[in-house]
mmCIF file of C-alpha atoms and ligand atoms in Angstrom:
data_model
loop_
_atom_site.group_PDB
_atom_site.id
_atom_site.type_symbol
_atom_site.label_atom_id
_atom_site.label_comp_id
_atom_site.label_asym_id
_atom_site.label_seq_id
_atom_site.Cartn_x
_atom_site.Cartn_y
_atom_site.Cartn_z
ATOM 1 C CA UNK A 652 -9.200 29.608 4.074
ATOM 2 C CA UNK A 653 -9.688 28.571 0.497
ATOM 3 C CA UNK A 654 -12.244 26.035 0.098
ATOM 4 C CA UNK A 655 -9.138 23.789 -1.709
ATOM 5 C CA UNK A 656 -7.314 24.044 1.970
ATOM 6 C CA UNK A 657 -10.440 23.377 4.012
ATOM 7 C CA UNK A 658 -11.063 20.606 1.726
ATOM 8 C CA UNK A 659 -7.380 19.151 2.278
ATOM 9 C CA UNK A 660 -7.497 19.790 5.837
ATOM 10 C CA UNK A 661 -10.765 18.038 6.388
ATOM 11 C CA UNK A 662 -9.531 14.741 4.081
ATOM 12 C CA UNK A 663 -6.519 14.423 6.404
ATOM 13 C CA UNK A 664 -8.986 14.956 9.526
ATOM 14 C CA UNK A 665 -10.529 11.753 8.108
ATOM 15 C CA UNK A 666 -7.253 10.323 7.933
ATOM 16 C CA UNK A 667 -5.977 10.851 11.189
ATOM 17 C CA UNK A 668 -9.101 10.557 13.450
ATOM 18 C CA UNK A 669 -9.111 11.967 17.014
ATOM 19 C CA UNK A 670 -10.419 8.487 18.592
ATOM 20 C CA UNK A 671 -6.389 7.438 17.722
ATOM 21 C CA UNK A 672 -4.006 6.024 20.914
ATOM 22 C CA UNK A 673 -0.897 8.082 21.454
ATOM 23 C CA UNK A 674 0.131 6.879 25.096
ATOM 24 C CA UNK A 675 2.690 4.010 25.290
ATOM 25 C CA UNK A 676 1.126 3.492 28.682
ATOM 26 C CA UNK A 677 -2.489 2.611 27.160
ATOM 27 C CA UNK A 678 -0.698 0.081 25.070
ATOM 28 C CA UNK A 679 -2.289 -3.237 26.148
ATOM 29 C CA UNK A 680 -0.955 -6.917 26.930
ATOM 30 C CA UNK A 681 -0.890 -8.422 23.277
ATOM 31 C CA UNK A 682 0.086 -12.028 21.997
ATOM 32 C CA UNK A 683 1.630 -12.054 18.892
ATOM 33 C CA UNK A 684 0.915 -15.349 16.587
ATOM 34 C CA UNK A 685 3.451 -17.781 16.955
ATOM 35 C CA UNK A 686 6.029 -16.926 13.633
ATOM 36 C CA UNK A 687 7.665 -20.084 13.532
ATOM 37 C CA UNK A 688 4.885 -22.851 14.434
ATOM 38 C CA UNK A 689 6.686 -25.848 13.672
ATOM 39 C CA UNK A 690 9.263 -25.097 11.656
ATOM 40 C CA UNK A 691 12.787 -25.883 13.097
ATOM 41 C CA UNK A 692 14.997 -25.647 10.060
ATOM 42 C CA UNK A 693 15.471 -23.175 6.738
ATOM 43 C CA UNK A 694 13.940 -26.081 4.903
ATOM 44 C CA UNK A 695 10.744 -26.172 6.923
ATOM 45 C CA UNK A 696 9.996 -22.522 6.752
ATOM 46 C CA UNK A 697 10.360 -22.585 3.157
ATOM 47 C CA UNK A 698 8.918 -25.464 2.155
ATOM 48 C CA UNK A 699 5.351 -25.155 4.700
ATOM 49 C CA UNK A 700 5.513 -22.364 7.161
ATOM 50 C CA UNK A 701 6.200 -19.656 4.768
ATOM 51 C CA UNK A 702 3.707 -20.417 2.259
ATOM 52 C CA UNK A 703 1.347 -20.983 4.797
ATOM 53 C CA UNK A 704 1.833 -17.648 6.177
ATOM 54 C CA UNK A 705 1.998 -15.650 2.786
ATOM 55 C CA UNK A 706 -1.489 -17.712 1.782
ATOM 56 C CA UNK A 707 -2.846 -15.876 4.908
ATOM 57 C CA UNK A 708 -2.056 -12.562 3.911
ATOM 58 C CA UNK A 709 -2.933 -13.373 0.798
ATOM 59 C CA UNK A 710 -6.876 -14.497 1.411
ATOM 60 C CA UNK A 711 -7.070 -12.617 4.786
ATOM 61 C CA UNK A 712 -5.682 -9.212 3.948
ATOM 62 C CA UNK A 713 -3.787 -8.306 0.424
ATOM 63 C CA UNK A 714 -5.967 -10.400 -1.639
ATOM 64 C CA UNK A 715 -4.651 -12.910 -4.295
ATOM 65 C CA UNK A 716 -3.444 -11.531 -7.775
ATOM 66 C CA UNK A 717 -3.156 -12.575 -11.056
ATOM 67 C CA UNK A 718 -0.058 -13.721 -12.668
ATOM 68 C CA UNK A 719 1.593 -12.040 -15.774
ATOM 69 C CA UNK A 720 -0.743 -11.511 -18.594
ATOM 70 C CA UNK A 721 -0.235 -13.298 -21.491
ATOM 71 C CA UNK A 722 -0.498 -10.531 -23.715
ATOM 72 C CA UNK A 723 1.969 -7.856 -21.996
ATOM 73 C CA UNK A 724 4.231 -5.633 -23.828
ATOM 74 C CA UNK A 725 6.821 -3.326 -23.535
ATOM 75 C CA UNK A 726 7.680 -0.147 -25.349
ATOM 76 C CA UNK A 727 10.736 2.038 -25.302
ATOM 77 C CA UNK A 728 8.850 5.525 -25.826
ATOM 78 C CA UNK A 729 12.210 7.636 -25.449
ATOM 79 C CA UNK A 730 15.927 7.456 -24.422
ATOM 80 C CA UNK A 731 18.582 10.083 -23.932
ATOM 81 C CA UNK A 732 21.188 11.143 -21.309
ATOM 82 C CA UNK A 733 20.403 12.647 -17.860
ATOM 83 C CA UNK A 734 21.827 14.240 -14.986
ATOM 84 C CA UNK A 735 24.678 15.800 -17.218
ATOM 85 C CA UNK A 736 25.927 12.753 -18.855
ATOM 86 C CA UNK A 737 26.031 10.866 -15.512
ATOM 87 C CA UNK A 738 22.806 8.596 -16.440
ATOM 88 C CA UNK A 739 20.806 7.109 -19.138
ATOM 89 C CA UNK A 740 17.386 7.482 -19.136
ATOM 90 C CA UNK A 741 14.616 5.207 -20.779
ATOM 91 C CA UNK A 742 10.818 5.571 -20.530
ATOM 92 C CA UNK A 743 9.233 2.540 -21.441
ATOM 93 C CA UNK A 744 5.416 1.962 -21.695
ATOM 94 C CA UNK A 745 4.106 -1.392 -20.519
ATOM 95 C CA UNK A 746 0.914 -2.302 -21.753
ATOM 96 C CA UNK A 747 -1.042 -4.830 -20.111
ATOM 97 C CA UNK A 748 -3.019 -6.428 -22.701
ATOM 98 C CA UNK A 749 -3.496 -5.748 -26.422
ATOM 99 C CA UNK A 750 -5.388 -2.733 -28.510
ATOM 100 C CA UNK A 751 -5.715 0.584 -27.809
ATOM 101 C CA UNK A 752 -7.548 1.029 -24.543
ATOM 102 C CA UNK A 753 -5.640 -1.687 -22.892
ATOM 103 C CA UNK A 754 -4.301 -0.491 -19.198
ATOM 104 C CA UNK A 755 -0.636 0.521 -19.201
ATOM 105 C CA UNK A 756 1.897 2.163 -17.004
ATOM 106 C CA UNK A 757 4.955 3.896 -17.687
ATOM 107 C CA UNK A 758 8.351 3.373 -16.150
ATOM 108 C CA UNK A 759 11.234 6.138 -15.375
ATOM 109 C CA UNK A 760 14.394 4.600 -15.738
ATOM 110 C CA UNK A 761 17.549 6.120 -15.166
ATOM 111 C CA UNK A 762 20.833 3.978 -15.413
ATOM 112 C CA UNK A 763 24.174 4.588 -14.608
ATOM 113 C CA UNK A 764 26.472 5.961 -17.057
ATOM 114 C CA UNK A 765 29.739 5.021 -15.654
ATOM 115 C CA UNK A 766 28.702 1.471 -14.851
ATOM 116 C CA UNK A 767 29.768 -1.534 -17.501
ATOM 117 C CA UNK A 768 27.650 -4.202 -17.424
ATOM 118 C CA UNK A 769 24.255 -4.658 -15.709
ATOM 119 C CA UNK A 770 23.758 -2.019 -12.508
ATOM 120 C CA UNK A 771 21.402 -2.668 -9.610
ATOM 121 C CA UNK A 772 18.570 -0.935 -9.755
ATOM 122 C CA UNK A 773 15.648 0.701 -7.223
ATOM 123 C CA UNK A 774 12.611 0.230 -7.964
ATOM 124 C CA UNK A 775 9.316 2.022 -6.290
ATOM 125 C CA UNK A 776 6.312 4.009 -7.001
ATOM 126 C CA UNK A 777 5.436 7.203 -6.543
ATOM 127 C CA UNK A 778 2.929 9.584 -5.443
ATOM 128 C CA UNK A 779 2.521 12.280 -8.009
ATOM 129 C CA UNK A 780 4.000 11.210 -11.339
ATOM 130 C CA UNK A 781 7.133 10.923 -12.731
ATOM 131 C CA UNK A 782 7.651 14.201 -13.620
ATOM 132 C CA UNK A 783 7.418 15.111 -9.916
ATOM 133 C CA UNK A 784 10.389 12.931 -9.092
ATOM 134 C CA UNK A 785 12.640 15.144 -10.819
ATOM 135 C CA UNK A 786 13.645 18.375 -12.612
ATOM 136 C CA UNK A 787 14.914 16.112 -15.860
ATOM 137 C CA UNK A 788 12.995 18.525 -18.300
ATOM 138 C CA UNK A 789 12.184 15.191 -20.791
ATOM 139 C CA UNK A 790 10.633 13.171 -18.311
ATOM 140 C CA UNK A 791 6.584 13.077 -19.401
ATOM 141 C CA UNK A 792 4.294 14.206 -17.614
ATOM 142 C CA UNK A 793 2.062 11.815 -15.716
ATOM 143 C CA UNK A 794 -1.905 12.152 -17.392
ATOM 144 C CA UNK A 795 -3.423 9.430 -15.297
ATOM 145 C CA UNK A 796 -6.071 10.124 -12.151
ATOM 146 C CA UNK A 797 -4.547 11.687 -9.129
ATOM 147 C CA UNK A 798 -5.531 12.068 -5.567
ATOM 148 C CA UNK A 799 -5.354 16.069 -4.102
ATOM 149 C CA UNK A 800 -4.874 18.201 -6.956
ATOM 150 C CA UNK A 801 -7.716 20.361 -8.898
ATOM 151 C CA UNK A 802 -9.023 18.334 -11.673
ATOM 152 C CA UNK A 803 -7.198 15.245 -10.602
ATOM 153 C CA UNK A 804 -4.724 15.798 -13.565
ATOM 154 C CA UNK A 805 -1.358 17.232 -13.334
ATOM 155 C CA UNK A 806 0.602 19.509 -15.646
ATOM 156 C CA UNK A 807 3.950 20.925 -15.664
ATOM 157 C CA UNK A 808 3.779 22.854 -12.687
ATOM 158 C CA UNK A 809 4.457 19.691 -10.403
ATOM 159 C CA UNK A 810 7.654 18.748 -12.360
ATOM 160 C CA UNK A 811 10.010 18.272 -9.535
ATOM 161 C CA UNK A 812 7.126 18.345 -6.865
ATOM 162 C CA UNK A 813 8.304 15.239 -4.960
ATOM 163 C CA UNK A 814 12.496 15.646 -6.117
ATOM 164 C CA UNK A 815 13.290 15.924 -2.410
ATOM 165 C CA UNK A 816 11.890 12.318 -1.609
ATOM 166 C CA UNK A 817 14.269 10.688 -4.582
ATOM 167 C CA UNK A 818 18.266 11.328 -4.311
ATOM 168 C CA UNK A 819 18.750 10.177 -7.903
ATOM 169 C CA UNK A 820 22.362 11.682 -7.709
ATOM 170 C CA UNK A 821 22.704 9.935 -4.733
ATOM 171 C CA UNK A 822 21.653 6.695 -6.119
ATOM 172 C CA UNK A 823 23.618 7.161 -9.606
ATOM 173 C CA UNK A 824 26.395 7.745 -7.179
ATOM 174 C CA UNK A 825 26.593 4.619 -6.053
ATOM 175 C CA UNK A 826 26.515 2.982 -9.105
ATOM 176 C CA UNK A 827 22.781 1.732 -8.978
ATOM 177 C CA UNK A 828 19.794 2.639 -10.912
ATOM 178 C CA UNK A 829 16.526 3.785 -10.206
ATOM 179 C CA UNK A 830 13.112 3.232 -11.930
ATOM 180 C CA UNK A 831 10.021 4.682 -10.887
ATOM 181 C CA UNK A 832 6.317 4.295 -12.328
ATOM 182 C CA UNK A 833 3.140 6.303 -10.868
ATOM 183 C CA UNK A 834 0.950 4.464 -9.110
ATOM 184 C CA UNK A 835 -2.116 5.772 -10.004
ATOM 185 C CA UNK A 836 -1.049 4.387 -13.737
ATOM 186 C CA UNK A 837 -1.695 0.775 -12.229
ATOM 187 C CA UNK A 838 -4.871 1.684 -10.125
ATOM 188 C CA UNK A 839 -6.342 5.264 -9.066
ATOM 189 C CA UNK A 840 -6.237 5.905 -5.206
ATOM 190 C CA UNK A 841 -9.740 6.022 -4.647
ATOM 191 C CA UNK A 842 -12.833 3.522 -4.060
ATOM 192 C CA UNK A 843 -14.819 3.373 -7.200
ATOM 193 C CA UNK A 844 -15.688 -0.589 -6.625
ATOM 194 C CA UNK A 845 -12.827 -1.346 -8.873
ATOM 195 C CA UNK A 846 -14.318 -0.320 -12.207
ATOM 196 C CA UNK A 847 -11.158 1.249 -13.458
ATOM 197 C CA UNK A 848 -7.288 0.074 -12.898
ATOM 198 C CA UNK A 849 -5.933 -3.160 -14.225
ATOM 199 C CA UNK A 850 -8.851 -4.947 -11.971
ATOM 200 C CA UNK A 851 -11.390 -5.621 -14.553
ATOM 201 C CA UNK A 852 -8.912 -6.928 -17.106
ATOM 202 C CA UNK A 853 -8.649 -9.988 -14.940
ATOM 203 C CA UNK A 854 -12.457 -10.277 -13.781
ATOM 204 C CA UNK A 855 -14.370 -13.761 -15.003
ATOM 205 C CA UNK A 856 -17.650 -13.451 -17.088
ATOM 206 C CA UNK A 857 -19.914 -11.737 -14.923
ATOM 207 C CA UNK A 858 -17.808 -10.642 -12.306
ATOM 208 C CA UNK A 859 -17.759 -7.008 -11.755
ATOM 209 C CA UNK A 860 -15.951 -6.877 -8.569
ATOM 210 C CA UNK A 861 -12.795 -8.931 -6.583
ATOM 211 C CA UNK A 862 -14.247 -11.654 -4.253
ATOM 212 C CA UNK A 863 -13.411 -11.243 -1.227
ATOM 213 C CA UNK A 864 -10.415 -13.048 -1.366
ATOM 214 C CA UNK A 865 -9.345 -11.094 -4.272
ATOM 215 C CA UNK A 866 -7.037 -8.212 -4.621
ATOM 216 C CA UNK A 867 -7.257 -4.756 -3.344
ATOM 217 C CA UNK A 868 -5.974 -1.727 -4.802
ATOM 218 C CA UNK A 869 -2.010 -2.540 -2.582
ATOM 219 C CA UNK A 870 -1.738 -5.727 -4.147
ATOM 220 C CA UNK A 871 -2.469 -4.392 -7.733
ATOM 221 C CA UNK A 872 0.057 -1.807 -7.185
ATOM 222 C CA UNK A 873 2.678 -4.616 -5.796
ATOM 223 C CA UNK A 874 1.533 -6.978 -8.945
ATOM 224 C CA UNK A 875 2.664 -3.628 -10.873
ATOM 225 C CA UNK A 876 6.125 -3.772 -9.279
ATOM 226 C CA UNK A 877 5.913 -7.028 -10.490
ATOM 227 C CA UNK A 878 5.327 -6.397 -14.069
ATOM 228 C CA UNK A 879 8.396 -3.438 -14.113
ATOM 229 C CA UNK A 880 10.485 -5.841 -12.663
ATOM 230 C CA UNK A 881 9.758 -8.342 -15.983
ATOM 231 C CA UNK A 882 10.684 -5.566 -17.630
ATOM 232 C CA UNK A 883 14.111 -5.203 -15.814
ATOM 233 C CA UNK A 884 14.526 -8.803 -16.965
ATOM 234 C CA UNK A 885 14.834 -7.474 -20.290
ATOM 235 C CA UNK A 886 16.860 -4.508 -20.238
ATOM 236 C CA UNK A 887 20.372 -5.152 -21.249
ATOM 237 C CA UNK A 888 21.766 -2.537 -18.805
ATOM 238 C CA UNK A 889 19.501 -3.380 -15.352
ATOM 239 C CA UNK A 890 20.803 -6.609 -13.292
ATOM 240 C CA UNK A 891 17.353 -7.738 -12.664
ATOM 241 C CA UNK A 892 18.829 -10.018 -9.657
ATOM 242 C CA UNK A 893 19.940 -7.016 -7.987
ATOM 243 C CA UNK A 894 16.375 -4.924 -7.214
ATOM 244 C CA UNK A 895 15.368 -3.254 -4.445
ATOM 245 C CA UNK A 896 11.978 -2.950 -4.364
ATOM 246 C CA UNK A 897 10.850 0.185 -1.762
ATOM 247 C CA UNK A 898 8.016 2.756 -1.096
ATOM 248 C CA UNK A 899 6.897 5.416 1.410
ATOM 249 C CA UNK A 900 3.939 5.321 3.334
ATOM 250 C CA UNK A 901 0.721 3.557 1.887
ATOM 251 C CA UNK A 902 3.775 2.826 -1.128
ATOM 252 C CA UNK A 903 5.836 1.119 1.638
ATOM 253 C CA UNK A 904 2.743 -1.165 2.482
ATOM 254 C CA UNK A 905 2.610 -2.143 -0.857
ATOM 255 C CA UNK A 906 6.306 -2.713 -1.417
ATOM 256 C CA UNK A 907 6.639 -4.723 1.230
ATOM 257 C CA UNK A 908 3.332 -7.038 -0.137
ATOM 258 C CA UNK A 909 5.489 -7.081 -3.503
ATOM 259 C CA UNK A 910 8.583 -8.041 -1.666
ATOM 260 C CA UNK A 911 6.675 -10.978 0.232
ATOM 261 C CA UNK A 912 4.936 -11.919 -3.144
ATOM 262 C CA UNK A 913 7.365 -11.708 -5.671
ATOM 263 C CA UNK A 914 10.992 -13.316 -4.184
ATOM 264 C CA UNK A 915 12.681 -12.359 -7.465
ATOM 265 C CA UNK A 916 12.819 -9.068 -5.124
ATOM 266 C CA UNK A 917 16.559 -8.882 -3.806
ATOM 267 C CA UNK A 918 16.382 -6.615 -1.400
ATOM 268 C CA UNK A 919 12.961 -4.921 0.445
ATOM 269 C CA UNK A 920 12.363 -1.317 1.859
ATOM 270 C CA UNK A 921 9.681 -0.109 4.175
ATOM 271 C CA UNK A 922 9.600 3.700 4.611
ATOM 272 C CA UNK A 923 7.333 4.983 7.314
ATOM 273 C CA UNK A 924 4.908 2.308 6.241
ATOM 274 C CA UNK A 925 2.811 2.117 9.743
ATOM 275 C CA UNK A 926 -0.380 0.331 10.014
ATOM 276 C CA UNK A 927 -1.137 -2.509 7.187
ATOM 277 C CA UNK A 928 2.947 -1.900 6.493
ATOM 278 C CA UNK A 929 5.253 -2.799 8.946
ATOM 279 C CA UNK A 930 3.893 -1.892 12.249
ATOM 280 C CA UNK A 931 2.141 -4.538 14.442
ATOM 281 C CA UNK A 932 -1.170 -4.082 14.641
ATOM 282 C CA UNK A 933 -1.808 -5.538 17.991
ATOM 283 C CA UNK A 934 -0.217 -2.562 19.527
ATOM 284 C CA UNK A 935 -3.231 -0.404 18.782
ATOM 285 C CA UNK A 936 -1.062 2.567 18.748
ATOM 286 C CA UNK A 937 -1.819 5.348 16.109
ATOM 287 C CA UNK A 938 -3.359 4.272 12.759
ATOM 288 C CA UNK A 939 -5.463 0.874 13.644
ATOM 289 C CA UNK A 940 -7.262 -1.830 11.474
ATOM 290 C CA UNK A 941 -10.678 -0.076 11.628
ATOM 291 C CA UNK A 942 -9.228 3.528 10.410
ATOM 292 C CA UNK A 943 -7.330 1.418 7.367
ATOM 293 C CA UNK A 944 -10.829 -0.268 6.481
ATOM 294 C CA UNK A 945 -12.955 2.615 7.026
ATOM 295 C CA UNK A 946 -10.610 5.981 5.158
ATOM 296 C CA UNK A 947 -9.163 3.564 2.364
ATOM 297 C CA UNK A 948 -11.543 0.570 1.789
ATOM 298 C CA UNK A 949 -10.104 -0.266 -1.238
ATOM 299 C CA UNK A 950 -6.429 -0.763 -0.339
ATOM 300 C CA UNK A 951 -7.398 -4.279 1.158
ATOM 301 C CA UNK A 952 -9.224 -7.387 0.329
ATOM 302 C CA UNK A 953 -12.851 -7.781 1.315
ATOM 303 C CA UNK A 954 -11.553 -10.412 4.136
ATOM 304 C CA UNK A 955 -9.594 -7.314 6.083
ATOM 305 C CA UNK A 956 -12.819 -5.973 7.190
ATOM 306 C CA UNK A 957 -13.652 -8.715 9.595
ATOM 307 C CA UNK A 958 -10.596 -7.383 11.911
ATOM 308 C CA UNK A 959 -11.693 -3.473 11.697
ATOM 309 C CA UNK A 960 -11.597 -3.214 16.425
ATOM 310 C CA UNK A 961 -10.615 -7.557 16.195
ATOM 311 C CA UNK A 962 -6.952 -7.409 16.067
ATOM 312 C CA UNK A 963 -6.809 -10.378 18.409
ATOM 313 C CA UNK A 964 -8.476 -12.722 15.481
ATOM 314 C CA UNK A 965 -6.268 -11.326 12.787
ATOM 315 C CA UNK A 966 -4.167 -15.025 12.351
ATOM 316 C CA UNK A 967 -0.890 -13.552 11.960
ATOM 317 C CA UNK A 968 0.550 -10.124 12.469
ATOM 318 C CA UNK A 969 2.674 -7.828 10.628
ATOM 319 C CA UNK A 970 5.896 -9.092 11.685
ATOM 320 C CA UNK A 971 5.046 -12.396 9.549
ATOM 321 C CA UNK A 972 4.893 -10.006 6.615
ATOM 322 C CA UNK A 973 8.530 -8.961 7.166
ATOM 323 C CA UNK A 974 9.458 -12.676 8.136
ATOM 324 C CA UNK A 975 8.283 -13.503 4.420
ATOM 325 C CA UNK A 976 10.976 -11.830 3.142
ATOM 326 C CA UNK A 977 13.314 -14.442 4.537
ATOM 327 C CA UNK A 978 16.195 -15.231 4.023
ATOM 328 C CA UNK A 979 16.488 -11.926 1.690
ATOM 329 C CA UNK A 980 17.547 -8.390 3.330
ATOM 330 C CA UNK A 981 14.736 -6.274 4.310
ATOM 331 C CA UNK A 982 14.728 -2.857 5.465
ATOM 332 C CA UNK A 983 12.296 -0.716 7.654
ATOM 333 C CA UNK A 984 12.552 2.943 8.339
ATOM 334 C CA UNK A 985 10.287 4.956 10.567
ATOM 335 C CA UNK A 986 10.493 9.114 11.422
ATOM 336 C CA UNK A 987 9.983 9.898 15.435
ATOM 337 C CA UNK A 988 7.212 12.449 14.489
ATOM 338 C CA UNK A 989 5.322 9.970 12.468
ATOM 339 C CA UNK A 990 3.380 8.570 15.402
ATOM 340 C CA UNK A 991 0.136 7.620 13.005
ATOM 341 C CA UNK A 992 2.521 4.757 11.353
ATOM 342 C CA UNK A 993 3.670 3.949 15.382
ATOM 343 C CA UNK A 994 7.813 3.724 14.727
ATOM 344 C CA UNK A 995 7.793 1.399 18.179
ATOM 345 C CA UNK A 996 5.414 -0.763 16.390
ATOM 346 C CA UNK A 997 7.332 -0.674 13.124
ATOM 347 C CA UNK A 998 10.767 -1.843 15.459
ATOM 348 C CA UNK A 999 8.978 -4.241 17.389
ATOM 349 C CA UNK A 1000 7.635 -5.757 14.087
ATOM 350 C CA UNK A 1001 10.675 -5.854 12.383
ATOM 351 C CA UNK A 1002 12.700 -7.738 15.822
ATOM 352 C CA UNK A 1003 9.913 -10.163 16.159
ATOM 353 C CA UNK A 1004 10.756 -11.181 12.074
ATOM 354 C CA UNK A 1005 14.062 -12.357 13.826
ATOM 355 C CA UNK A 1006 13.750 -15.801 14.325
ATOM 356 C CA UNK A 1007 13.049 -16.751 10.429
ATOM 357 C CA UNK A 1008 16.436 -15.324 9.583
ATOM 358 C CA UNK A 1009 17.778 -17.405 12.390
ATOM 359 C CA UNK A 1010 16.421 -20.517 10.914
ATOM 360 C CA UNK A 1011 18.700 -19.820 7.835
ATOM 361 C CA UNK A 1012 21.995 -18.805 10.123
ATOM 362 C CA UNK A 1013 21.456 -14.715 9.331
ATOM 363 C CA UNK A 1014 21.575 -12.404 11.693
ATOM 364 C CA UNK A 1015 17.621 -10.620 11.141
ATOM 365 C CA UNK A 1016 17.524 -7.238 13.478
ATOM 366 C CA UNK A 1017 20.699 -7.211 15.577
ATOM 367 C CA UNK A 1018 18.859 -5.036 18.163
ATOM 368 C CA UNK A 1019 16.414 -6.017 21.010
ATOM 369 C CA UNK A 1020 15.676 -2.732 22.438
ATOM 370 C CA UNK A 1021 14.829 0.284 20.102
ATOM 371 C CA UNK A 1022 17.586 2.088 19.159
ATOM 372 C CA UNK A 1023 18.166 6.036 19.534
ATOM 373 C CA UNK A 1024 17.403 8.502 16.767
ATOM 374 C CA UNK A 1025 19.218 7.956 13.648
ATOM 375 C CA UNK A 1026 21.272 5.159 14.783
ATOM 376 C CA UNK A 1027 20.708 2.702 12.082
ATOM 377 C CA UNK A 1028 21.074 -1.036 12.958
ATOM 378 C CA UNK A 1029 22.099 -3.152 10.024
ATOM 379 C CA UNK A 1030 21.994 -6.635 9.978
ATOM 380 C CA UNK A 1031 19.823 -9.284 7.605
ATOM 381 C CA UNK A 1032 16.930 -6.995 8.596
ATOM 382 C CA UNK A 1033 17.772 -2.961 8.960
ATOM 383 C CA UNK A 1034 16.208 -0.302 10.951
ATOM 384 C CA UNK A 1035 16.582 3.416 11.804
ATOM 385 C CA UNK A 1036 14.150 5.800 13.293
ATOM 386 C CA UNK A 1037 15.554 9.416 11.974
ATOM 387 C CA UNK A 1038 14.220 12.961 13.474
ATOM 388 C CA UNK A 1039 11.187 15.084 11.624
ATOM 389 C CA UNK A 1040 8.183 13.591 9.885
ATOM 390 C CA UNK A 1041 6.375 11.586 7.487
ATOM 391 C CA UNK A 1042 8.488 11.917 4.726
ATOM 392 C CA UNK A 1043 11.419 10.430 2.205
ATOM 393 C CA UNK A 1044 14.813 12.060 3.042
ATOM 394 C CA UNK A 1045 18.037 12.113 1.935
ATOM 395 C CA UNK A 1046 18.870 10.729 5.318
ATOM 396 C CA UNK A 1047 16.683 7.753 4.435
ATOM 397 C CA UNK A 1048 18.337 7.045 1.242
ATOM 398 C CA UNK A 1049 21.662 7.533 2.618
ATOM 399 C CA UNK A 1050 21.089 4.292 4.861
ATOM 400 C CA UNK A 1051 19.162 2.698 1.624
ATOM 401 C CA UNK A 1052 22.078 2.871 -0.182
ATOM 402 C CA UNK A 1053 24.822 1.853 2.959
ATOM 403 C CA UNK A 1054 22.345 -1.274 3.290
ATOM 404 C CA UNK A 1055 22.537 -2.006 -0.165
ATOM 405 C CA UNK A 1056 25.828 -1.925 -0.852
ATOM 406 C CA UNK A 1057 26.349 -4.358 2.320
ATOM 407 C CA UNK A 1058 24.448 -6.640 0.632
ATOM 408 C CA UNK A 1059 25.049 -6.365 -2.670
ATOM 409 C CA UNK A 1060 28.990 -5.877 -2.402
ATOM 410 C CA UNK A 1061 29.221 -3.820 -4.944
HETATM 411 C C1 GCU K 1545 -2.828 7.963 5.565
HETATM 412 C C2 GCU K 1545 -3.224 6.532 5.724
HETATM 413 C C3 GCU K 1545 -1.595 5.642 6.115
HETATM 414 C C4 GCU K 1545 -1.213 6.077 4.879
HETATM 415 C C5 GCU K 1545 -1.005 7.223 4.590
HETATM 416 C C6 GCU K 1545 -0.051 7.465 3.053
HETATM 417 O O1 GCU K 1545 -2.270 8.225 6.371
HETATM 418 O O2 GCU K 1545 -3.967 6.821 6.912
HETATM 419 O O3 GCU K 1545 -2.153 4.282 6.256
HETATM 420 O O4 GCU K 1545 0.609 5.144 4.770
HETATM 421 O O5 GCU K 1545 -2.045 8.061 4.305
HETATM 422 O O6 GCU K 1545 0.034 7.347 2.276
HETATM 423 O O7 GCU K 1545 0.629 8.835 3.396
#
């Protein structure tokens, strides 16, 4: 076995240890924290209960993030035609501060050429660089630090490596645009004590790392998504009132948090986000809080560490994260072989968010039993479990586009 392969397998084992529960009969009885509390109306929810829940997630799980930096600037680095004239491409640099050493991210944006006026946009972070989501040769190669590749830098050989996860032709054909950013532009995904990425930009004098209630990496990635939305608000071709934020896996945890913290996102989509995302923590099935905190100590706020093997003490569970989107549409997608992410726990969580939607007279998730494989359910909350493994597929995109059309009515 090549050393790199051995290392990769070892890292997989580390992330999915053998002590995880995959036996449904071992899921004990658990009680979810009360979602509505005293809230009886949508107004109670919006003015009191929602802020309480948001505050809990901010302080105990993802960490408090700063707002929009005052010296942020946008620069269109390149633009042109793409996808045989079906799209207009823009590559936009976002500088989070002034000066040559300011942290920066690069947005790759495609807008549908045939649409007059502003087009709704799907916005999501990517794992392998902007050049990996398409074979478009004009897309800049992302040079930021990257996990799991030799030398931690990408190159031309990775162009289109993740294109199967981004069904750009289908998105454009639906009349929508798509924008993506390499997540490591915002904060490299390793535990470096928060010395690189965007965190240091906001340290107070003498501060060397975020406080226990302050942002970890997921909150930083979500913050980057809000900054991308700041840019889309200025782009004449993008309908910033119709932006769906989406993400897969750790980036699905991120899209849920982005949607919770930033109500400007019109639709929120989680794909296989699992533990710390859509899946209920109290089921203790697949990945658990202790696994998250051990393998990825930089993802969440310091305060989240107290819940390792201590889920019953959490003042929230993940159904409350989904409910933070109410009354906006939210979609949860699972894959049947992705047991580490607990598909059933993702479904139950989406279903348990429904009472918040009912306060608005909305359907929430119109299902109480887990639907069959590839039988999507779509209300204000949508859910499907498809066949196959942990991934984003054309099937997933087909449902996301259908869900968006249903809610955006265009
Ligand atoms: C690991 C991790 C998950 C995460 C996933 C991913 O499996 O344990 O929580 O969602 O990586 O981001 O691919």
